[in-house]
XYZ file of C-alpha atoms in Angstrom:
728
model
C 5.054 40.175 3.333
C 3.906 36.588 3.711
C 0.509 35.705 2.313
C -1.808 35.420 5.318
C -3.801 32.608 3.742
C -0.764 30.366 4.285
C -0.496 30.883 8.041
C -0.009 27.408 9.500
C -2.073 25.963 12.311
C 0.848 24.212 13.953
C 0.148 25.379 17.522
C -3.490 24.325 17.451
C -2.623 20.807 18.528
C -1.214 22.094 21.849
C -4.740 22.985 22.956
C -5.885 19.396 22.482
C -5.874 17.306 25.679
C -3.965 14.540 23.928
C -0.945 16.839 23.672
C -0.366 16.760 27.413
C -1.447 13.169 27.805
C 1.164 10.509 28.313
C 0.519 6.941 29.393
C 1.501 6.101 32.950
C 1.525 2.401 32.110
C 4.069 0.599 30.028
C 2.932 -0.257 26.490
C 2.701 -3.927 27.432
C 0.097 -2.998 30.066
C -2.330 -1.235 27.729
C -1.568 -3.196 24.542
C -4.813 -4.519 22.974
C -6.907 -2.723 25.622
C -9.709 -2.337 23.069
C -9.359 -5.765 21.430
C -11.464 -8.833 22.199
C -8.468 -11.153 21.983
C -7.896 -14.587 23.494
C -7.201 -13.094 26.919
C -10.574 -11.282 26.893
C -12.307 -14.401 25.573
C -10.992 -16.483 28.451
C -12.442 -13.908 30.870
C -15.831 -13.255 29.283
C -16.667 -16.681 27.782
C -17.393 -19.918 29.573
C -14.747 -22.625 29.272
C -16.601 -24.696 26.657
C -17.339 -21.678 24.430
C -13.756 -20.460 24.781
C -12.405 -23.885 23.753
C -14.697 -23.959 20.712
C -13.594 -20.465 19.693
C -9.928 -21.459 19.904
C -10.710 -24.388 17.591
C -12.430 -22.006 15.160
C -9.543 -19.513 15.220
C -6.613 -21.921 15.215
C -7.970 -24.784 13.124
C -10.679 -23.237 10.958
C -13.471 -25.336 12.469
C -17.066 -24.250 11.643
C -18.852 -21.923 14.059
C -22.358 -23.017 15.101
C -25.070 -20.480 15.943
C -25.336 -21.537 19.583
C -21.631 -20.822 20.126
C -22.002 -17.533 18.227
C -24.791 -16.454 20.593
C -22.629 -17.168 23.636
C -19.686 -15.317 22.104
C -21.956 -12.355 21.333
C -23.131 -12.236 24.952
C -19.538 -12.159 26.197
C -18.556 -9.526 23.645
C -21.521 -7.349 24.592
C -20.645 -7.489 28.286
C -17.019 -6.566 27.572
C -17.956 -3.823 25.123
C -20.601 -2.208 27.324
C -18.103 -2.011 30.180
C -16.113 0.202 27.788
C -19.131 2.416 27.075
C -19.949 0.859 23.693
C -23.479 1.462 22.394
C -23.228 0.337 18.741
C -21.750 -2.415 16.595
C -20.729 -2.557 12.958
C -19.440 -5.047 10.446
C -16.103 -3.609 9.308
C -15.212 -4.761 5.804
C -12.925 -3.944 2.895
C -14.804 -3.272 -0.381
C -12.903 -2.913 -3.648
C -12.205 0.791 -3.022
C -8.925 0.534 -1.031
C -10.868 1.841 1.966
C -12.987 0.277 4.695
C -16.756 0.401 5.161
C -19.066 0.238 8.161
C -22.775 0.555 9.032
C -23.492 1.133 12.734
C -26.388 -0.517 14.570
C -27.304 0.303 18.169
C -27.478 -2.342 20.902
C -31.240 -1.804 21.273
C -34.372 -3.855 20.696
C -38.002 -3.506 21.856
C -38.639 -5.176 25.202
C -42.305 -5.893 24.418
C -43.549 -3.499 27.110
C -43.056 -0.179 25.393
C -39.416 0.122 26.379
C -36.050 -0.990 25.044
C -33.317 -3.383 26.092
C -29.651 -3.627 25.164
C -29.291 -6.672 22.948
C -26.562 -8.095 20.745
C -27.245 -11.559 19.361
C -25.164 -14.143 17.583
C -27.061 -13.269 14.404
C -25.930 -9.635 14.652
C -22.374 -10.806 15.270
C -22.216 -13.295 12.435
C -24.100 -11.519 9.631
C -25.241 -8.114 8.337
C -26.742 -6.986 5.047
C -25.009 -3.952 3.473
C -26.177 -2.643 0.092
C -24.056 -4.524 -2.468
C -25.063 -2.419 -5.467
C -23.626 0.784 -3.984
C -20.061 -0.588 -3.873
C -17.906 -1.357 -6.917
C -18.881 -4.810 -8.196
C -17.631 -4.855 -11.776
C -21.082 -5.786 -13.051
C -21.673 -8.632 -10.570
C -24.487 -6.577 -9.029
C -26.794 -4.320 -11.023
C -28.132 -1.076 -9.569
C -31.501 -2.692 -8.869
C -29.901 -5.772 -7.265
C -29.053 -4.487 -3.816
C -28.642 -7.470 -1.538
C -25.199 -8.401 -0.219
C -23.873 -9.953 2.966
C -21.061 -9.323 5.407
C -19.997 -12.281 7.546
C -17.784 -12.326 10.636
C -14.160 -13.387 10.277
C -13.359 -14.949 13.689
C -9.633 -15.174 12.850
C -9.302 -11.386 13.137
C -10.180 -10.059 16.614
C -13.129 -7.745 17.203
C -12.105 -4.311 18.513
C -13.626 -1.093 19.819
C -13.303 2.391 18.318
C -15.094 5.138 20.252
C -18.568 3.861 21.141
C -18.633 1.168 18.442
C -17.814 -2.535 18.433
C -15.950 -3.159 15.154
C -16.369 -6.680 13.734
C -13.970 -7.626 10.894
C -15.963 -9.334 8.132
C -15.933 -10.621 4.587
C -18.313 -9.042 2.059
C -20.004 -11.134 -0.625
C -22.818 -10.671 -3.129
C -26.254 -12.300 -2.921
C -25.034 -14.783 -5.550
C -21.891 -15.641 -3.572
C -19.125 -13.758 -5.378
C -16.494 -11.907 -3.347
C -16.947 -8.122 -3.378
C -14.014 -7.442 -1.078
C -10.322 -8.116 -0.469
C -10.646 -10.281 2.644
C -12.578 -13.172 1.073
C -9.950 -14.086 -1.563
C -7.181 -13.291 0.916
C -8.525 -15.889 3.360
C -8.954 -18.431 0.557
C -5.412 -17.749 -0.633
C -4.046 -18.255 2.866
C -5.839 -21.597 3.028
C -4.379 -22.575 -0.350
C -0.792 -21.769 0.579
C -1.212 -23.426 3.977
C -2.300 -26.679 2.294
C 0.355 -26.580 -0.447
C 3.254 -25.504 1.780
C 2.389 -27.962 4.540
C 2.487 -30.846 2.084
C 5.959 -29.826 0.865
C 7.246 -29.015 4.373
C 6.361 -32.551 5.446
C 9.048 -33.868 3.076
C 11.537 -32.434 5.552
C 9.595 -32.724 8.816
C 6.544 -35.019 8.969
C 5.505 -33.330 12.233
C 4.516 -30.080 10.464
C 0.776 -29.512 10.891
C 0.255 -26.125 9.207
C 2.003 -23.228 7.495
C 1.256 -19.624 8.426
C 1.867 -16.662 6.134
C 3.404 -13.716 7.953
C 3.358 -10.106 6.810
C 5.253 -7.109 8.104
C 4.265 -3.916 6.305
C 6.157 -0.618 6.333
C 3.821 2.356 5.954
C 5.296 5.521 4.435
C 3.382 8.803 4.535
C 3.689 12.601 4.327
C 2.483 15.196 6.822
C 1.530 18.715 5.794
C 0.137 21.648 7.755
C -3.631 21.651 7.519
C -3.790 25.328 6.546
C -1.490 24.774 3.551
C -3.381 21.614 2.598
C -6.696 23.493 2.579
C -5.236 26.136 0.271
C -4.400 23.514 -2.389
C -7.588 22.301 -4.170
C -5.573 19.638 -5.992
C -4.268 18.126 -2.742
C -7.713 18.392 -1.181
C -9.490 16.536 -3.985
C -6.860 14.210 -5.492
C -4.267 13.669 -2.758
C -1.402 15.030 -4.893
C -0.140 18.313 -6.289
C -1.003 18.518 -9.977
C 1.328 21.495 -10.421
C 4.172 23.078 -8.519
C 7.795 23.956 -9.181
C 10.415 22.039 -7.228
C 11.933 23.690 -4.181
C 15.547 24.849 -4.421
C 16.201 22.543 -1.497
C 14.318 19.287 -1.175
C 15.977 15.923 -0.463
C 19.295 16.401 -2.280
C 21.223 16.963 0.962
C 20.054 13.598 2.380
C 19.594 15.351 5.733
C 16.004 14.357 6.454
C 16.386 10.571 6.321
C 16.697 9.191 9.858
C 17.126 12.761 11.105
C 15.817 14.066 14.411
C 12.017 13.844 14.359
C 10.448 17.337 14.593
C 8.766 17.979 17.935
C 5.287 18.378 16.485
C 5.661 15.182 14.487
C 7.007 13.307 17.502
C 3.880 14.288 19.454
C 1.715 13.068 16.586
C 3.659 9.793 16.441
C 3.361 9.291 20.201
C -0.381 9.868 20.117
C -0.747 7.571 17.099
C 1.303 4.801 18.676
C -0.648 4.896 21.961
C -3.958 4.548 20.122
C -2.544 1.894 17.782
C -1.140 -0.168 20.656
C -4.492 0.028 22.457
C -6.006 -1.473 19.303
C -3.474 -4.297 19.297
C -1.301 -2.962 16.460
C 2.288 -3.787 17.520
C 4.029 -0.573 16.401
C 7.790 -1.019 16.453
C 9.583 1.480 14.201
C 9.167 5.189 13.426
C 11.538 7.510 11.596
C 12.008 10.310 9.103
C 11.989 9.064 5.519
C 14.096 10.414 2.651
C 11.851 13.218 1.391
C 11.132 16.274 3.557
C 7.937 15.870 5.590
C 7.954 12.125 4.805
C 7.873 9.543 7.593
C 7.486 5.813 8.181
C 5.756 3.562 10.677
C 6.262 -0.208 10.848
C 4.933 -2.871 13.236
C 6.274 -6.230 14.300
C 5.235 -8.833 11.728
C 1.906 -10.629 12.231
C -0.175 -13.336 10.607
C -1.053 -12.030 7.144
C -4.830 -11.615 7.540
C -4.462 -9.768 10.839
C -1.619 -7.654 9.440
C -3.817 -6.549 6.525
C -6.639 -5.574 8.887
C -4.210 -3.669 11.082
C -2.793 -1.782 8.111
C -6.255 -0.690 6.989
C -7.001 0.386 10.553
C -3.725 2.297 10.968
C -4.280 4.250 7.733
C -7.646 5.434 9.034
C -6.183 6.177 12.451
C -3.258 8.152 11.024
C -5.566 10.552 9.231
C -7.759 11.100 12.296
C -4.842 11.666 14.667
C -3.054 13.936 12.186
C -5.955 16.391 12.175
C -5.865 16.621 15.978
C -2.265 17.813 15.662
C -2.859 20.401 12.937
C -1.660 18.138 10.121
C -3.096 16.328 7.163
C -1.686 12.866 6.494
C -1.026 12.211 2.799
C -1.091 8.549 1.765
C -0.961 9.195 -1.994
C 2.026 7.439 -3.566
C 3.360 10.655 -5.158
C 1.933 13.802 -3.588
C 4.947 15.900 -4.663
C 6.772 15.688 -7.976
C 10.542 15.290 -8.098
C 11.084 13.720 -4.666
C 10.535 10.277 -3.155
C 7.048 8.872 -3.247
C 5.532 6.680 -0.548
C 5.413 2.906 -0.735
C 4.261 0.139 1.533
C 6.931 -2.550 1.591
C 5.378 -5.958 2.268
C 7.792 -8.262 4.123
C 6.438 -11.738 3.428
C 7.481 -15.038 4.970
C 6.211 -18.538 5.685
C 6.363 -20.220 9.087
C 5.258 -23.636 10.326
C 4.340 -24.662 13.834
C 7.988 -25.847 14.011
C 9.927 -22.899 12.504
C 10.406 -20.394 9.643
C 10.586 -22.017 6.218
C 12.672 -19.252 4.667
C 15.053 -19.081 7.598
C 18.509 -20.087 6.414
C 20.957 -21.514 6.798
C 19.775 -24.835 8.169
C 21.677 -26.857 10.737
C 22.209 -29.702 8.278
C 21.833 -30.688 4.630
C 18.120 -31.426 5.066
C 17.527 -27.990 6.617
C 19.425 -26.323 3.806
C 17.501 -28.315 1.211
C 14.222 -27.221 2.806
C 15.374 -23.593 2.712
C 16.432 -23.810 -0.951
C 13.160 -25.521 -1.861
C 10.963 -22.741 -0.528
C 13.172 -19.979 -1.944
C 13.190 -21.554 -5.412
C 9.470 -22.330 -5.474
C 8.702 -18.788 -4.373
C 10.797 -17.575 -7.297
C 8.953 -20.003 -9.578
C 5.611 -18.490 -8.617
C 6.855 -14.933 -9.054
C 8.506 -15.778 -12.389
C 5.466 -17.485 -13.878
C 3.132 -14.679 -12.789
C 5.471 -11.658 -12.886
C 2.989 -9.712 -15.011
C 0.169 -10.483 -12.598
C 2.389 -9.516 -9.652
C 2.830 -6.141 -11.304
C -0.903 -5.836 -11.957
C -1.600 -6.518 -8.264
C 0.244 -3.366 -7.180
C -0.484 -1.090 -10.152
C -2.877 1.842 -9.897
C -3.315 5.332 -11.273
C -1.590 6.699 -8.159
C 1.232 4.160 -7.781
C 2.113 4.585 -11.463
C 3.469 8.053 -10.622
C 5.828 6.570 -8.011
C 7.262 3.455 -9.645
C 10.547 3.656 -11.518
C 12.293 6.538 -9.781
C 13.469 8.102 -6.528
C 14.210 4.736 -4.864
C 10.884 3.170 -5.918
C 11.176 -0.150 -7.779
C 10.846 -0.137 -11.582
C 7.768 -1.356 -13.461
C 9.429 -4.718 -14.136
C 9.182 -7.457 -11.536
C 12.512 -9.100 -10.686
C 14.052 -10.632 -7.582
C 17.304 -9.724 -5.855
C 18.899 -12.592 -3.938
C 22.343 -11.236 -3.097
C 25.735 -12.562 -4.094
C 25.925 -15.503 -1.725
C 22.482 -17.001 -2.371
C 22.937 -16.452 -6.096
C 26.215 -18.379 -5.962
C 24.542 -21.186 -3.986
C 21.761 -21.567 -6.587
C 24.202 -21.371 -9.492
C 26.412 -24.027 -7.914
C 23.419 -26.218 -7.042
C 22.059 -25.941 -10.580
C 25.254 -27.198 -12.215
C 26.732 -29.462 -9.538
C 26.446 -33.238 -9.295
C 27.111 -32.999 -5.562
C 23.923 -33.114 -3.490
C 25.514 -31.377 -0.492
C 24.378 -27.792 0.130
C 26.449 -25.372 2.163
C 25.121 -21.924 3.054
C 27.190 -19.634 5.228
C 25.531 -17.833 8.121
C 26.200 -14.288 9.220
C 29.874 -13.382 9.044
C 31.682 -11.267 11.607
C 33.033 -7.859 10.618
C 35.494 -6.128 12.928
C 35.991 -2.381 12.681
C 39.269 -0.718 13.567
C 37.624 1.045 16.501
C 38.334 -0.693 19.835
C 35.103 0.417 21.526
C 32.822 -0.869 18.736
C 31.824 -4.541 19.115
C 32.014 -7.018 16.254
C 29.111 -6.630 13.815
C 27.203 -9.541 12.309
C 26.861 -9.003 8.562
C 23.885 -10.576 6.761
C 24.597 -12.932 3.905
C 22.651 -10.676 1.522
C 22.970 -6.956 0.804
C 19.928 -4.854 -0.123
C 18.909 -3.517 -3.523
C 16.506 -0.605 -3.487
C 15.693 -1.024 -7.180
C 14.503 -4.618 -6.720
C 10.723 -5.045 -6.480
C 10.997 -8.460 -4.803
C 14.158 -8.860 -2.740
C 15.268 -11.643 -0.429
C 16.364 -10.032 2.836
C 17.505 -12.833 5.111
C 14.477 -14.842 6.228
C 11.786 -13.235 4.113
C 11.073 -11.637 0.763
C 10.391 -7.916 0.682
C 7.807 -6.953 -1.946
C 8.723 -3.282 -2.323
C 6.345 -2.335 -5.144
C 2.960 -1.930 -3.340
C 1.823 1.672 -2.982
C 1.266 3.512 0.276
C -2.511 3.931 -0.018
C -3.175 0.408 -1.340
C -4.743 -2.474 0.525
C -1.915 -4.964 1.217
C -4.351 -7.770 0.458
C -4.202 -7.136 -3.296
C -0.498 -7.983 -3.446
C -0.757 -10.782 -0.882
C -3.618 -12.539 -2.699
C -1.522 -12.786 -5.863
C 1.758 -13.686 -4.153
C 0.198 -16.385 -1.968
C -1.658 -17.873 -4.921
C 1.420 -17.872 -7.169
C 3.588 -19.579 -4.540
C 0.833 -22.061 -3.656
C 0.495 -23.046 -7.311
C 4.274 -23.467 -7.636
C 4.389 -25.664 -4.516
C 1.506 -27.836 -5.734
C 3.255 -28.312 -9.075
C 6.569 -29.029 -7.345
C 5.030 -31.733 -5.148
C 3.245 -33.398 -8.056
C 6.527 -33.749 -9.978
C 8.500 -34.917 -6.943
C 5.831 -37.495 -6.077
C 5.868 -38.764 -9.656
C 9.626 -39.390 -9.426
C 9.265 -41.083 -6.049
C 6.499 -43.287 -7.470
C 8.869 -44.295 -10.281
C 11.340 -45.568 -7.686
C 13.557 -42.539 -7.065
C 14.728 -41.824 -3.496
C 12.913 -38.828 -1.951
C 15.892 -36.490 -1.476
C 17.248 -37.230 -4.953
C 13.793 -36.572 -6.429
C 13.548 -33.218 -4.647
C 17.021 -32.200 -5.847
C 16.280 -33.221 -9.450
C 13.107 -31.122 -9.592
C 14.812 -28.212 -7.836
C 17.572 -28.164 -10.459
C 14.951 -27.993 -13.177
C 13.166 -25.131 -11.425
C 16.361 -23.180 -10.741
C 16.989 -23.166 -14.504
C 13.366 -22.320 -15.315
C 13.011 -19.312 -12.981
C 16.491 -17.906 -13.617
C 15.137 -14.989 -15.732
C 13.432 -13.479 -12.650
C 16.735 -13.206 -10.753
C 18.482 -9.861 -11.173
C 20.896 -8.254 -8.717
C 21.840 -5.162 -10.744
C 20.477 -1.650 -11.272
C 16.772 -1.907 -12.047
C 16.707 1.701 -13.284
C 19.178 1.183 -16.138
C 18.111 1.147 -19.786
C 20.221 -1.966 -20.233
C 18.025 -3.839 -17.732
C 14.867 -2.867 -19.585
C 16.248 -4.423 -22.751
C 17.609 -7.436 -20.892
C 14.276 -8.017 -19.119
C 12.507 -8.007 -22.471
C 14.971 -10.570 -23.832
C 14.343 -12.731 -20.760
C 10.618 -12.760 -21.482
C 9.575 -10.705 -18.462
C 6.561 -8.414 -18.622
C 7.860 -4.931 -19.481
C 4.515 -3.224 -20.143
C 4.343 0.282 -18.602
C 0.772 1.337 -19.391
C -1.351 0.975 -16.271
C -4.610 -0.018 -18.057
C -2.788 -2.612 -20.185
C -1.038 -4.080 -17.145
C -4.481 -4.866 -15.689
C -5.031 -7.319 -18.572
C -2.937 -9.854 -16.684
C -5.870 -10.495 -14.338
C -7.810 -12.221 -17.110
C -4.958 -14.123 -18.781
C -5.771 -17.847 -19.152
C -2.927 -18.848 -16.798
C -4.200 -16.386 -14.173
C -7.745 -17.715 -14.327
C -6.469 -21.290 -14.216
C -4.355 -20.563 -11.130
C -7.062 -18.823 -9.113
C -9.773 -21.315 -10.047
C -7.622 -24.395 -9.403
C -6.828 -23.072 -5.922
C -10.467 -22.078 -5.274
C -9.525 -18.445 -4.574
C -11.456 -16.578 -7.287
C -13.381 -17.608 -10.375
C -13.398 -16.155 -13.882
C -16.396 -13.924 -13.134
C -14.802 -12.448 -10.012
C -11.511 -11.774 -11.809
C -13.247 -10.098 -14.751
C -15.266 -7.968 -12.327
C -12.125 -6.825 -10.507
C -10.569 -5.864 -13.814
C -13.578 -3.755 -14.731
C -13.337 -2.037 -11.339
C -9.621 -1.347 -11.853
C -10.201 0.187 -15.285
C -13.153 2.223 -14.048
C -11.260 3.442 -10.978
C -8.272 4.400 -13.112
C -10.486 6.398 -15.484
C -12.308 8.200 -12.689
C -9.095 9.176 -10.896
C -7.518 10.634 -14.055
C -10.827 12.248 -14.991
C -11.075 13.995 -11.620
C -7.460 15.137 -11.865
C -8.005 16.501 -15.379
C -11.086 18.471 -14.340
C -9.374 19.937 -11.297
C -6.276 20.688 -13.337
C -8.336 22.558 -15.915
C -10.191 24.493 -13.222
C -6.968 25.536 -11.452
C -5.336 26.513 -14.734
C -8.191 28.665 -16.030
C -9.591 30.075 -12.778
C -6.456 30.412 -10.649
C -3.242 30.388 -12.640
C -4.182 32.453 -15.702
C -5.940 35.269 -13.725
C -2.931 35.491 -11.392
C -0.481 35.693 -14.269
C -2.605 38.155 -16.245
C -2.956 40.361 -13.164
C 0.784 40.382 -12.614
C 1.375 40.909 -16.332
C -0.898 43.968 -16.168
C 1.196 45.409 -13.332
C 4.303 44.884 -15.394
C 2.657 46.569 -18.391
C 1.674 49.540 -16.246
C 5.238 49.775 -15.019
C 6.513 49.679 -18.606
C 4.081 52.426 -19.638
C 5.163 54.595 -16.700
C 8.853 54.107 -17.568
C 8.218 54.976 -21.205
C 6.608 58.254 -20.153
C 9.614 59.465 -18.170
C 12.663 57.910 -19.875
C 14.390 58.524 -23.140
C 14.018 55.811 -25.754
C 17.583 54.617 -25.159
C 17.099 54.508 -21.378
C 13.702 52.866 -21.779
C 15.065 50.043 -23.924
C 17.756 49.362 -21.341
C 15.659 49.586 -18.173
C 12.387 48.017 -19.361
C 13.846 45.126 -21.319
C 13.458 42.536 -18.536
C 9.807 43.465 -17.959
C 9.115 43.401 -21.689
C 10.659 39.922 -21.896
C 8.515 38.741 -18.981
C 5.357 40.184 -20.543
C 6.135 38.372 -23.792
C 6.945 35.095 -21.999
C 3.741 35.327 -19.965
C 1.696 35.820 -23.131
C 3.273 32.773 -24.785
C 2.796 30.563 -21.755
C -0.784 31.744 -21.149
C -1.589 30.859 -24.735
C 0.003 27.412 -24.300
C -2.018 26.836 -21.111
C -5.293 27.922 -22.701
C -4.700 25.754 -25.758
C -3.613 22.852 -23.569
C -6.697 23.089 -21.373
C -8.927 23.164 -24.440
C -7.127 20.089 -25.793
C -7.515 18.461 -22.387
C -11.279 19.058 -22.393
C -11.616 17.741 -25.945
C -9.568 14.641 -25.112
C -11.844 13.960 -22.151
C -14.956 14.371 -24.293
C -13.660 11.908 -26.861
C -12.637 9.399 -24.184
C -15.964 9.715 -22.358
C -17.842 8.581 -25.476
C -15.997 5.256 -25.501
C -18.305 2.534 -24.207
C -15.669 -0.099 -23.431
C -14.379 0.343 -19.856
C -10.962 -0.952 -20.875
C -10.638 1.220 -23.988
C -11.800 4.295 -22.085
C -9.065 3.752 -19.478
C -6.499 3.339 -22.245
C -7.682 6.572 -23.870
C -7.349 8.478 -20.587
C -3.834 7.079 -20.165
C -2.714 7.762 -23.736
C -4.433 11.067 -24.523
C -5.522 12.833 -21.319
C -2.619 12.321 -18.908
C 0.122 13.482 -21.321
C -1.633 16.814 -21.906
C -1.647 17.572 -18.181
C 2.107 17.005 -18.033
C 2.677 19.300 -21.029
C 0.582 22.113 -19.552
C 2.101 21.663 -16.107
C 5.515 22.497 -17.526
C 4.325 26.006 -18.472
C 2.550 26.552 -15.140
C 5.633 25.539 -13.161
C 7.776 27.904 -15.213
C 5.345 30.748 -14.504
C 5.451 30.004 -10.773
C 9.160 30.883 -10.862
C 8.510 34.282 -12.422
C 5.313 35.558 -10.787
C 5.498 37.645 -7.610
C 5.234 35.392 -4.548
C 2.556 37.652 -3.068
C 0.396 37.184 -6.166
C 0.691 33.387 -6.439
C -2.277 32.028 -4.471
C -1.243 28.364 -4.257
C 1.218 27.320 -1.527
C 4.557 26.385 -3.073
C 6.665 23.291 -2.516
C 9.156 25.189 -0.342
C 6.269 26.243 1.923
C 4.638 22.820 2.137
C 7.671 20.554 2.430
C 9.444 21.908 5.477
C 7.957 21.519 8.943
C 7.522 24.693 10.997
């Protein structure tokens, strides 16, 4: 008989009105319905205010308080027509989540009543408690003041009855306590550096925009099964569980038919996302069972980051309406694919895409090669920092297996681009030829000619060139994209600044511009060559080769964080005015502290499940087996007894050995935690949790997973992988 506690709630979503709801309009008609975008501004703002706002958004001009008041009036009118009663500053503290404090549109009217009011001051600035968010020591417990300030470059939107205002979040003393502040500064830095280089090839270029297209992977699980797993409930992943006989080995889930329940969830999610201006484009089954992916059309980087944070929140809300829980942990289930968040990054000017090759002429090709090579230069110089930007206690479980990139940053370029760079490096000929897409005809008359890209794909490459962009495949599914983008934009900006300084020096010495560019490019192609790798990133040979090349091969998560305070890291961020030494050190402290807390919580839950769930279940089943053995002994001859009862006797003995191993392991786990907790250094404590606490959990898990195979299914109280991983 099935255990009734595992009855799924799959039909519950059919009772929700959203199940029968389908939009009568086309998506283009309700897209950005709840977004105060340029179209809404032109309707609700006077012409002068609208023109000033466009200048603020497009050119970064300062926003005066008088204009802010007029914008607030227009926003309030628009929002109240939608039934909005509150507003909040929506910001991104250093927790990989978002934060908000709601204020009502009410003020005293001076006559004992109230009026609906929303001023420019309320729009531009709020004062959240800065000491209650992670600050890495920037704010003490008794120092509470912090400020959130409106980011006009990311549109205001409405969720429910609340006007959501995207903002930065800084301390009373001016340091960034969020992801958006350094992201915006980094985007300014790369705009300035890339524009200066782009003008070598086209003097008409006015600005460079960073584009981001993220791909969000996630798991869905029935809410009833989720609730029956304390480890999933409290940590986001299963700390124990034997693999299912069938999981992803048949490759039948990837791009398969989307289950009906999931399709309804996706439809509901997409409608709400489109109404919030998130341009959802792609949805499909991913490789692992119950794993899926959503991806939008690319957007400007800052807006794309905001939209990703919003979609993660939306996914979890919508999932519950459909009887699911959405899992964003990078590795909720052992032994199958984890979830990543591929960041497709590119640069575009007001005249075209800088990474779009091939060019129409030698100058276009030279421009393309310049930006590819200088991107590689930035990634090469800061490959350890790039790794630190995506590393976390959760992503560490995913990286290095099941199609996830390894914990060594390298870049795949593909055969053709590799040959172009190799030829360019060694040639004395300044002409560059890059082939476009080649035609491939199949021997099937009804199939049209296919256009084949000039690069293949490499799933083991953390940073792969994929045609007109680089795909940073290492970020984790629950991470804020901004962390990776801040580092990548800064590294490339620094490389471009350095490139221009050296080219200008040659030009000043009398060298012709194109020859100067080519000379510096040849130097840089040689310099960054160690970061280029087109082979199998999982192989042991690559690990040794990467070490010989001087790449960062550190695997320990707490030690990888050290890269944030390396002298070259501090120099880069400070020279570009993105973050200072104090802010970087604070972020490191937060990373170490967060790592420790996550492992600490997992260890405590693991110990509780082991002692209070697993061992009592096994002992109870062992007692039944012992009673059976005693009953057999009473009615059988000794010879018959030895034959018939042998399997039960073996199980009883195995259970005793494994119970002892679990008890001893849990005691060792508790002692390791106690020792680690006495360490005062945040960094050393994180290292101790990595080196001494985590390994014990893996050792004990082995025995628990073996017991799961042997204990009666009716007795085992935790839902198993085979029950959780296949949609019903």
